Amino acid sequence: MEERSVDSTPARAPVNRILRSSIVDGPGNRAAVFLQGCNFDCVYCHNPETITLCSSCGTCVPACPAGALSVGESGGILWNRDACTLCDSCLKTCPHNSSPRVRLLSPKEVMAEIEPSIPFIRGITVSGGECTLYPDFLRELGELARERSLSFFLDSNGSYDFAADRGLMEITDSVMLDVKADPENGAEYRRVTGNDGKGILDKAEYLAKTEKLYELRTVVSPGLFDPVAVVEKACRRIVGTGSRYKLIRYRPVGVRQEAAAALAEPDDLLMEKLAGICAGHGIEAVIV
Ligand code: SF4
Ligand code: SF4
């Protein structure tokens, strides 16, 4: 049984979950590592349980039908992995966008869990939450991935100053970067994400020009912001670099109830129009 803690040594990070095999987190079959904690709070977040670190309030403990949760001597939450049925009742009960199933792991411990799948995967993608909140952990995990000839990808909300972290860039093969609203409209970006999004297109351009941008990604929900303007502005910054653009239809799955009631799903016409903007700039568009 593991007692969750919010303390983190530089090379450890809170891990929400590890998928040994995923075909939706970058090119090919990959292991995906989801870190806990995010500096954004997007209205359409599809994994709201990854946003904050557990505060050990204890609300979820009696909600666990399997008795897999308890309060430890130091007040931290104990999660019994063997007893857990992954029913998600704890996530639905948590009032703080957190999870009691987070483990504080070192890069070596993460690699040990991925080990059985290494013969079958092309690489590792670290996602979140926002993985760049833990750059020391990322650098060390990236080194371990390289030692095993695995590519190393990051999935980021774009808040990190990649250009200032040469060590991380040297070890990172590519980044998947979100453009969540118009970054030139700080008020809009803040309404959608809780962050003003300043400099995100500069970061996209930097990554694209250094051949470290795998794709830009925008979640499209009509009425939330003008996706035509966003995709147009973003495309202009990555023209001719070989990066692609993933256009993601907003879907209400996993989204917090109040947001799901307020957000609309896009129709095919809008998605095709956005793909056409990408094509006009010679950029491959992927609609999902
Ligand atoms: S997912 Fe949460 S509530 Fe469900 S069994 Fe596991 S710890 Fe308990
Ligand atoms: S996961 Fe949420 S409900 Fe459970 S102890 Fe942590 S903050 Fe409280």
mmCIF file of C-alpha atoms and ligand atoms in Angstrom:
data_model
loop_
_atom_site.group_PDB
_atom_site.id
_atom_site.type_symbol
_atom_site.label_atom_id
_atom_site.label_comp_id
_atom_site.label_asym_id
_atom_site.label_seq_id
_atom_site.Cartn_x
_atom_site.Cartn_y
_atom_site.Cartn_z
ATOM 1 C CA MET A 1 0.000 0.000 0.000
ATOM 2 C CA GLU A 2 1.421 3.419 -0.945
ATOM 3 C CA GLU A 3 0.952 6.657 0.943
ATOM 4 C CA ARG A 4 0.492 9.543 -1.435
ATOM 5 C CA SER A 5 2.649 12.573 -0.771
ATOM 6 C CA VAL A 6 2.829 16.051 -2.311
ATOM 7 C CA ASP A 7 6.553 16.305 -1.561
ATOM 8 C CA SER A 8 8.690 15.902 -4.643
ATOM 9 C CA THR A 9 12.439 15.538 -4.959
ATOM 10 C CA PRO A 10 13.739 17.089 -8.182
ATOM 11 C CA ALA A 11 13.965 13.813 -10.063
ATOM 12 C CA ARG A 12 10.619 12.424 -8.917
ATOM 13 C CA ALA A 13 7.200 13.304 -10.211
ATOM 14 C CA PRO A 14 3.611 12.477 -9.291
ATOM 15 C CA VAL A 15 2.418 9.880 -11.794
ATOM 16 C CA ASN A 16 -1.310 9.611 -12.442
ATOM 17 C CA ARG A 17 -1.024 6.542 -14.662
ATOM 18 C CA ILE A 18 1.228 4.696 -17.081
ATOM 19 C CA LEU A 19 -0.051 3.088 -20.267
ATOM 20 C CA ARG A 20 2.424 0.521 -21.524
ATOM 21 C CA SER A 21 0.941 0.704 -24.992
ATOM 22 C CA SER A 22 -0.929 3.519 -26.727
ATOM 23 C CA ILE A 23 -1.518 4.371 -30.378
ATOM 24 C CA VAL A 24 -3.026 7.823 -29.737
ATOM 25 C CA ASP A 25 -0.132 9.540 -27.934
ATOM 26 C CA GLY A 26 2.249 10.218 -30.804
ATOM 27 C CA PRO A 27 3.604 8.210 -33.734
ATOM 28 C CA GLY A 28 3.423 4.434 -33.566
ATOM 29 C CA ASN A 29 2.877 2.267 -30.560
ATOM 30 C CA ARG A 30 4.159 4.095 -27.471
ATOM 31 C CA ALA A 31 4.173 3.993 -23.715
ATOM 32 C CA ALA A 32 2.351 6.994 -22.271
ATOM 33 C CA VAL A 33 3.115 8.464 -18.859
ATOM 34 C CA PHE A 34 0.576 10.896 -17.380
ATOM 35 C CA LEU A 35 1.895 13.240 -14.691
ATOM 36 C CA GLN A 36 -0.318 14.865 -12.095
ATOM 37 C CA GLY A 37 -0.724 18.630 -11.834
ATOM 38 C CA CYS A 38 -1.460 21.359 -14.359
ATOM 39 C CA ASN A 39 -0.979 25.124 -14.457
ATOM 40 C CA PHE A 40 -4.006 25.459 -16.766
ATOM 41 C CA ASP A 41 -7.651 24.780 -15.977
ATOM 42 C CA CYS A 42 -9.286 24.389 -19.397
ATOM 43 C CA VAL A 43 -13.062 24.552 -19.503
ATOM 44 C CA TYR A 44 -13.218 21.410 -21.657
ATOM 45 C CA CYS A 45 -10.511 19.445 -19.808
ATOM 46 C CA HIS A 46 -11.031 15.746 -20.566
ATOM 47 C CA ASN A 47 -8.923 14.606 -17.592
ATOM 48 C CA PRO A 48 -9.880 17.025 -14.803
ATOM 49 C CA GLU A 49 -8.686 14.539 -12.191
ATOM 50 C CA THR A 50 -5.099 15.316 -13.290
ATOM 51 C CA ILE A 51 -5.244 19.065 -12.555
ATOM 52 C CA THR A 52 -4.323 19.302 -8.879
ATOM 53 C CA LEU A 53 -2.251 17.385 -6.362
ATOM 54 C CA CYS A 54 -4.275 15.572 -3.720
ATOM 55 C CA SER A 55 -4.745 17.620 -0.544
ATOM 56 C CA SER A 56 -5.558 14.527 1.557
ATOM 57 C CA CYS A 57 -9.003 15.890 2.431
ATOM 58 C CA GLY A 58 -10.267 12.303 2.740
ATOM 59 C CA THR A 59 -13.569 12.848 0.902
ATOM 60 C CA CYS A 60 -12.946 9.980 -1.509
ATOM 61 C CA VAL A 61 -12.056 7.386 1.145
ATOM 62 C CA PRO A 62 -15.606 6.327 2.131
ATOM 63 C CA ALA A 63 -16.687 6.517 -1.529
ATOM 64 C CA CYS A 64 -14.461 3.597 -2.503
ATOM 65 C CA PRO A 65 -16.675 0.499 -2.806
ATOM 66 C CA ALA A 66 -13.640 -1.811 -2.752
ATOM 67 C CA GLY A 67 -12.153 -0.457 0.468
ATOM 68 C CA ALA A 68 -8.973 0.358 -1.422
ATOM 69 C CA LEU A 69 -8.524 3.772 0.179
ATOM 70 C CA SER A 70 -7.645 4.694 3.728
ATOM 71 C CA VAL A 71 -5.990 7.485 5.672
ATOM 72 C CA GLY A 72 -2.391 6.790 6.734
ATOM 73 C CA GLU A 73 -0.792 7.648 10.057
ATOM 74 C CA SER A 74 0.659 10.874 8.683
ATOM 75 C CA GLY A 75 -2.715 11.883 7.258
ATOM 76 C CA GLY A 76 -1.841 11.007 3.654
ATOM 77 C CA ILE A 77 -4.150 8.843 1.565
ATOM 78 C CA LEU A 78 -3.222 5.178 1.210
ATOM 79 C CA TRP A 79 -4.174 3.503 -2.066
ATOM 80 C CA ASN A 80 -4.200 -0.282 -2.233
ATOM 81 C CA ARG A 81 -3.503 -1.041 -5.906
ATOM 82 C CA ASP A 82 -4.297 -4.716 -5.529
ATOM 83 C CA ALA A 83 -7.750 -4.040 -4.074
ATOM 84 C CA CYS A 84 -8.589 -1.234 -6.532
ATOM 85 C CA THR A 85 -11.075 -2.168 -9.288
ATOM 86 C CA LEU A 86 -10.516 1.097 -11.227
ATOM 87 C CA CYS A 87 -14.201 1.952 -10.862
ATOM 88 C CA ASP A 88 -13.351 5.712 -10.749
ATOM 89 C CA SER A 89 -15.792 6.438 -7.888
ATOM 90 C CA CYS A 90 -12.960 8.294 -6.128
ATOM 91 C CA LEU A 91 -12.386 10.551 -9.132
ATOM 92 C CA LYS A 92 -16.099 11.348 -9.387
ATOM 93 C CA THR A 93 -16.240 12.139 -5.661
ATOM 94 C CA CYS A 94 -13.116 14.293 -5.401
ATOM 95 C CA PRO A 95 -14.108 17.974 -5.101
ATOM 96 C CA HIS A 96 -10.590 19.155 -5.993
ATOM 97 C CA ASN A 97 -9.899 17.789 -9.514
ATOM 98 C CA SER A 98 -7.474 15.267 -8.095
ATOM 99 C CA SER A 99 -6.948 11.550 -7.659
ATOM 100 C CA PRO A 100 -5.911 9.367 -4.716
ATOM 101 C CA ARG A 101 -4.228 6.955 -7.155
ATOM 102 C CA VAL A 102 -1.213 9.176 -7.870
ATOM 103 C CA ARG A 103 2.236 7.753 -7.104
ATOM 104 C CA LEU A 104 5.438 9.697 -6.628
ATOM 105 C CA LEU A 105 7.887 7.858 -8.885
ATOM 106 C CA SER A 106 11.455 8.293 -10.080
ATOM 107 C CA PRO A 107 12.290 7.990 -13.799
ATOM 108 C CA LYS A 108 13.932 4.622 -13.087
ATOM 109 C CA GLU A 109 10.758 3.343 -11.438
ATOM 110 C CA VAL A 110 8.717 4.500 -14.425
ATOM 111 C CA MET A 111 11.099 2.734 -16.823
ATOM 112 C CA ALA A 112 10.830 -0.435 -14.756
ATOM 113 C CA GLU A 113 7.059 -0.406 -15.259
ATOM 114 C CA ILE A 114 7.429 0.201 -18.992
ATOM 115 C CA GLU A 115 10.137 -2.471 -19.357
ATOM 116 C CA PRO A 116 7.865 -5.404 -20.403
ATOM 117 C CA SER A 117 6.507 -3.425 -23.355
ATOM 118 C CA ILE A 118 9.855 -2.088 -24.650
ATOM 119 C CA PRO A 119 10.176 -4.711 -27.431
ATOM 120 C CA PHE A 120 6.783 -3.594 -28.783
ATOM 121 C CA ILE A 121 6.955 0.216 -28.583
ATOM 122 C CA ARG A 122 8.703 2.946 -30.576
ATOM 123 C CA GLY A 123 8.952 5.412 -27.767
ATOM 124 C CA ILE A 124 7.668 7.120 -24.662
ATOM 125 C CA THR A 125 5.303 10.090 -24.528
ATOM 126 C CA VAL A 126 4.970 12.068 -21.313
ATOM 127 C CA SER A 127 1.670 13.858 -20.896
ATOM 128 C CA GLY A 128 -0.420 15.204 -18.026
ATOM 129 C CA GLY A 129 -1.629 17.321 -16.436
ATOM 130 C CA GLU A 130 1.280 19.383 -17.676
ATOM 131 C CA CYS A 131 4.439 17.320 -17.838
ATOM 132 C CA THR A 132 6.802 20.322 -18.071
ATOM 133 C CA LEU A 133 6.073 21.158 -14.441
ATOM 134 C CA TYR A 134 8.681 18.450 -13.751
ATOM 135 C CA PRO A 135 11.643 19.236 -16.049
ATOM 136 C CA ASP A 136 14.252 17.394 -13.939
ATOM 137 C CA PHE A 137 12.158 14.244 -14.070
ATOM 138 C CA LEU A 138 11.717 14.659 -17.839
ATOM 139 C CA ARG A 139 15.445 15.091 -18.506
ATOM 140 C CA GLU A 140 16.286 11.942 -16.581
ATOM 141 C CA LEU A 141 13.479 9.898 -18.123
ATOM 142 C CA GLY A 142 14.517 11.139 -21.564
ATOM 143 C CA GLU A 143 18.081 9.921 -20.933
ATOM 144 C CA LEU A 144 16.777 6.512 -19.927
ATOM 145 C CA ALA A 145 14.584 6.367 -23.031
ATOM 146 C CA ARG A 146 17.562 7.191 -25.255
ATOM 147 C CA GLU A 147 19.645 4.459 -23.613
ATOM 148 C CA ARG A 148 16.920 2.013 -24.710
ATOM 149 C CA SER A 149 16.699 3.504 -28.246
ATOM 150 C CA LEU A 150 13.188 4.787 -27.587
ATOM 151 C CA SER A 151 12.038 8.139 -28.949
ATOM 152 C CA PHE A 152 10.980 10.661 -26.323
ATOM 153 C CA PHE A 153 7.949 12.907 -26.883
ATOM 154 C CA LEU A 154 6.313 15.546 -24.704
ATOM 155 C CA ASP A 155 2.670 16.549 -24.729
ATOM 156 C CA SER A 156 2.444 20.144 -23.483
ATOM 157 C CA ASN A 157 -0.020 23.005 -23.019
ATOM 158 C CA GLY A 158 2.666 25.379 -24.317
ATOM 159 C CA SER A 159 3.399 27.220 -21.089
ATOM 160 C CA TYR A 160 7.023 26.041 -20.809
ATOM 161 C CA ASP A 161 9.965 28.059 -22.092
ATOM 162 C CA PHE A 162 11.457 25.263 -24.204
ATOM 163 C CA ALA A 163 14.119 27.502 -25.758
ATOM 164 C CA ALA A 164 15.580 28.223 -22.297
ATOM 165 C CA ASP A 165 16.001 24.540 -21.420
ATOM 166 C CA ARG A 166 18.668 23.184 -23.748
ATOM 167 C CA GLY A 167 19.128 20.048 -21.687
ATOM 168 C CA LEU A 168 15.494 19.093 -22.102
ATOM 169 C CA MET A 169 15.490 19.951 -25.800
ATOM 170 C CA GLU A 170 18.588 17.853 -26.434
ATOM 171 C CA ILE A 171 16.930 14.793 -24.954
ATOM 172 C CA THR A 172 13.443 15.422 -26.414
ATOM 173 C CA ASP A 173 12.722 14.180 -29.927
ATOM 174 C CA SER A 174 9.464 16.035 -30.393
ATOM 175 C CA VAL A 175 6.682 17.997 -28.747
ATOM 176 C CA MET A 176 2.928 17.964 -29.256
ATOM 177 C CA LEU A 177 1.795 21.491 -28.452
ATOM 178 C CA ASP A 178 -1.685 22.822 -27.686
ATOM 179 C CA VAL A 179 -3.071 26.057 -29.072
ATOM 180 C CA LYS A 180 -6.236 26.356 -27.027
ATOM 181 C CA ALA A 181 -7.581 29.766 -28.126
ATOM 182 C CA ASP A 182 -6.174 32.913 -29.749
ATOM 183 C CA PRO A 183 -2.822 33.515 -27.969
ATOM 184 C CA GLU A 184 -2.885 37.104 -29.194
ATOM 185 C CA ASN A 185 -6.049 37.624 -27.146
ATOM 186 C CA GLY A 186 -4.946 37.120 -23.545
ATOM 187 C CA ALA A 187 -8.446 37.631 -22.108
ATOM 188 C CA GLU A 188 -9.880 34.944 -24.394
ATOM 189 C CA TYR A 189 -7.068 32.517 -23.632
ATOM 190 C CA ARG A 190 -7.560 33.065 -19.923
ATOM 191 C CA ARG A 191 -11.315 32.484 -20.209
ATOM 192 C CA VAL A 192 -10.721 29.150 -21.949
ATOM 193 C CA THR A 193 -7.688 27.930 -19.979
ATOM 194 C CA GLY A 194 -7.176 30.085 -16.883
ATOM 195 C CA ASN A 195 -3.811 31.221 -18.359
ATOM 196 C CA ASP A 196 -3.136 34.102 -20.755
ATOM 197 C CA GLY A 197 -1.285 31.878 -23.243
ATOM 198 C CA LYS A 198 1.390 34.528 -23.776
ATOM 199 C CA GLY A 199 4.116 33.495 -26.193
ATOM 200 C CA ILE A 200 2.613 30.160 -27.203
ATOM 201 C CA LEU A 201 2.885 30.860 -30.922
ATOM 202 C CA ASP A 202 6.536 31.912 -30.429
ATOM 203 C CA LYS A 203 7.163 28.573 -28.736
ATOM 204 C CA ALA A 204 5.381 26.754 -31.545
ATOM 205 C CA GLU A 205 7.587 28.536 -34.070
ATOM 206 C CA TYR A 206 10.754 27.813 -32.082
ATOM 207 C CA LEU A 207 9.920 24.116 -31.820
ATOM 208 C CA ALA A 208 8.937 23.883 -35.489
ATOM 209 C CA LYS A 209 12.098 25.600 -36.709
ATOM 210 C CA THR A 210 14.289 23.373 -34.559
ATOM 211 C CA GLU A 211 12.426 20.306 -35.917
ATOM 212 C CA LYS A 212 11.051 19.496 -32.476
ATOM 213 C CA LEU A 213 7.375 20.118 -33.170
ATOM 214 C CA TYR A 214 5.480 16.947 -34.024
ATOM 215 C CA GLU A 215 2.098 18.666 -34.147
ATOM 216 C CA LEU A 216 -0.013 21.584 -33.012
ATOM 217 C CA ARG A 217 -3.374 20.695 -31.555
ATOM 218 C CA THR A 218 -6.561 22.666 -31.159
ATOM 219 C CA VAL A 219 -9.776 21.426 -29.574
ATOM 220 C CA VAL A 220 -12.656 22.897 -31.579
ATOM 221 C CA SER A 221 -15.933 23.860 -29.919
ATOM 222 C CA PRO A 222 -18.057 26.411 -31.809
ATOM 223 C CA GLY A 223 -18.738 29.533 -29.789
ATOM 224 C CA LEU A 224 -15.876 28.994 -27.341
ATOM 225 C CA PHE A 225 -13.451 30.987 -29.540
ATOM 226 C CA ASP A 226 -12.969 31.604 -33.248
ATOM 227 C CA PRO A 227 -11.168 28.459 -34.465
ATOM 228 C CA VAL A 228 -10.749 29.850 -37.990
ATOM 229 C CA ALA A 229 -8.671 32.769 -36.697
ATOM 230 C CA VAL A 230 -6.696 30.535 -34.329
ATOM 231 C CA VAL A 231 -5.805 27.903 -36.918
ATOM 232 C CA GLU A 232 -4.926 30.572 -39.479
ATOM 233 C CA LYS A 233 -2.568 32.390 -37.077
ATOM 234 C CA ALA A 234 -0.992 29.163 -35.834
ATOM 235 C CA CYS A 235 -0.442 27.782 -39.338
ATOM 236 C CA ARG A 236 1.425 30.911 -40.403
ATOM 237 C CA ARG A 237 3.988 30.279 -37.680
ATOM 238 C CA ILE A 238 4.845 26.709 -38.718
ATOM 239 C CA VAL A 239 4.690 26.912 -42.522
ATOM 240 C CA GLY A 240 7.338 24.837 -44.312
ATOM 241 C CA THR A 241 8.613 23.073 -41.201
ATOM 242 C CA GLY A 242 7.006 19.647 -41.718
ATOM 243 C CA SER A 243 4.938 19.853 -38.529
ATOM 244 C CA ARG A 244 1.314 18.774 -38.723
ATOM 245 C CA TYR A 245 -1.893 20.110 -37.208
ATOM 246 C CA LYS A 246 -4.280 17.933 -35.245
ATOM 247 C CA LEU A 247 -7.811 19.338 -35.240
ATOM 248 C CA ILE A 248 -9.708 17.779 -32.363
ATOM 249 C CA ARG A 249 -13.498 17.762 -32.272
ATOM 250 C CA TYR A 250 -14.703 18.730 -28.824
ATOM 251 C CA ARG A 251 -16.593 15.806 -27.299
ATOM 252 C CA PRO A 252 -18.220 15.822 -23.864
ATOM 253 C CA VAL A 253 -16.611 12.541 -22.712
ATOM 254 C CA GLY A 254 -14.913 12.960 -19.319
ATOM 255 C CA VAL A 255 -15.621 16.710 -19.243
ATOM 256 C CA ARG A 256 -16.916 18.303 -16.036
ATOM 257 C CA GLN A 257 -20.713 18.433 -15.980
ATOM 258 C CA GLU A 258 -21.158 22.201 -15.964
ATOM 259 C CA ALA A 259 -18.802 22.622 -18.933
ATOM 260 C CA ALA A 260 -20.316 19.729 -20.875
ATOM 261 C CA ALA A 261 -23.722 21.402 -20.662
ATOM 262 C CA ALA A 262 -22.350 24.675 -22.052
ATOM 263 C CA LEU A 263 -20.082 23.472 -24.869
ATOM 264 C CA ALA A 264 -21.067 22.503 -28.415
ATOM 265 C CA GLU A 265 -19.641 19.845 -30.724
ATOM 266 C CA PRO A 266 -18.440 21.054 -34.151
ATOM 267 C CA ASP A 267 -20.002 19.852 -37.404
ATOM 268 C CA ASP A 268 -18.103 18.312 -40.337
ATOM 269 C CA LEU A 269 -18.323 21.546 -42.324
ATOM 270 C CA LEU A 270 -16.335 23.499 -39.730
ATOM 271 C CA MET A 271 -13.719 20.768 -39.329
ATOM 272 C CA GLU A 272 -13.258 20.564 -43.123
ATOM 273 C CA LYS A 273 -12.942 24.343 -43.312
ATOM 274 C CA LEU A 274 -10.141 24.246 -40.702
ATOM 275 C CA ALA A 275 -8.420 21.398 -42.530
ATOM 276 C CA GLY A 276 -8.653 23.515 -45.693
ATOM 277 C CA ILE A 277 -6.837 26.389 -43.966
ATOM 278 C CA CYS A 278 -4.037 23.996 -43.037
ATOM 279 C CA ALA A 279 -3.905 22.626 -46.590
ATOM 280 C CA GLY A 280 -3.706 26.187 -47.920
ATOM 281 C CA HIS A 281 -0.484 26.594 -45.949
ATOM 282 C CA GLY A 282 0.833 23.201 -47.084
ATOM 283 C CA ILE A 283 0.330 21.732 -43.614
ATOM 284 C CA GLU A 284 -1.001 18.235 -43.096
ATOM 285 C CA ALA A 285 -4.224 18.313 -41.058
ATOM 286 C CA VAL A 286 -5.472 15.402 -39.011
ATOM 287 C CA ILE A 287 -9.085 15.539 -37.858
ATOM 288 C CA VAL A 288 -9.950 13.420 -34.837
HETATM 289 S S1 SF4 B 1 -10.987 3.523 -8.591
HETATM 290 FE FE1 SF4 B 1 -10.983 4.658 -6.655
HETATM 291 S S2 SF4 B 1 -13.030 4.255 -5.764
HETATM 292 FE FE2 SF4 B 1 -12.714 2.699 -7.357
HETATM 293 S S3 SF4 B 1 -11.804 0.928 -6.311
HETATM 294 FE FE3 SF4 B 1 -10.061 2.162 -7.040
HETATM 295 S S4 SF4 B 1 -9.536 3.535 -5.356
HETATM 296 FE FE4 SF4 B 1 -11.612 2.704 -4.947
HETATM 297 S S1 SF4 B 2 -8.184 12.561 -4.133
HETATM 298 FE FE1 SF4 B 2 -9.509 14.328 -3.835
HETATM 299 S S2 SF4 B 2 -11.124 13.632 -2.429
HETATM 300 FE FE2 SF4 B 2 -9.456 12.127 -2.286
HETATM 301 S S3 SF4 B 2 -8.218 12.843 -0.572
HETATM 302 FE FE3 SF4 B 2 -7.302 13.715 -2.425
HETATM 303 S S4 SF4 B 2 -8.204 15.778 -2.662
HETATM 304 FE FE4 SF4 B 2 -9.509 14.608 -1.184
#
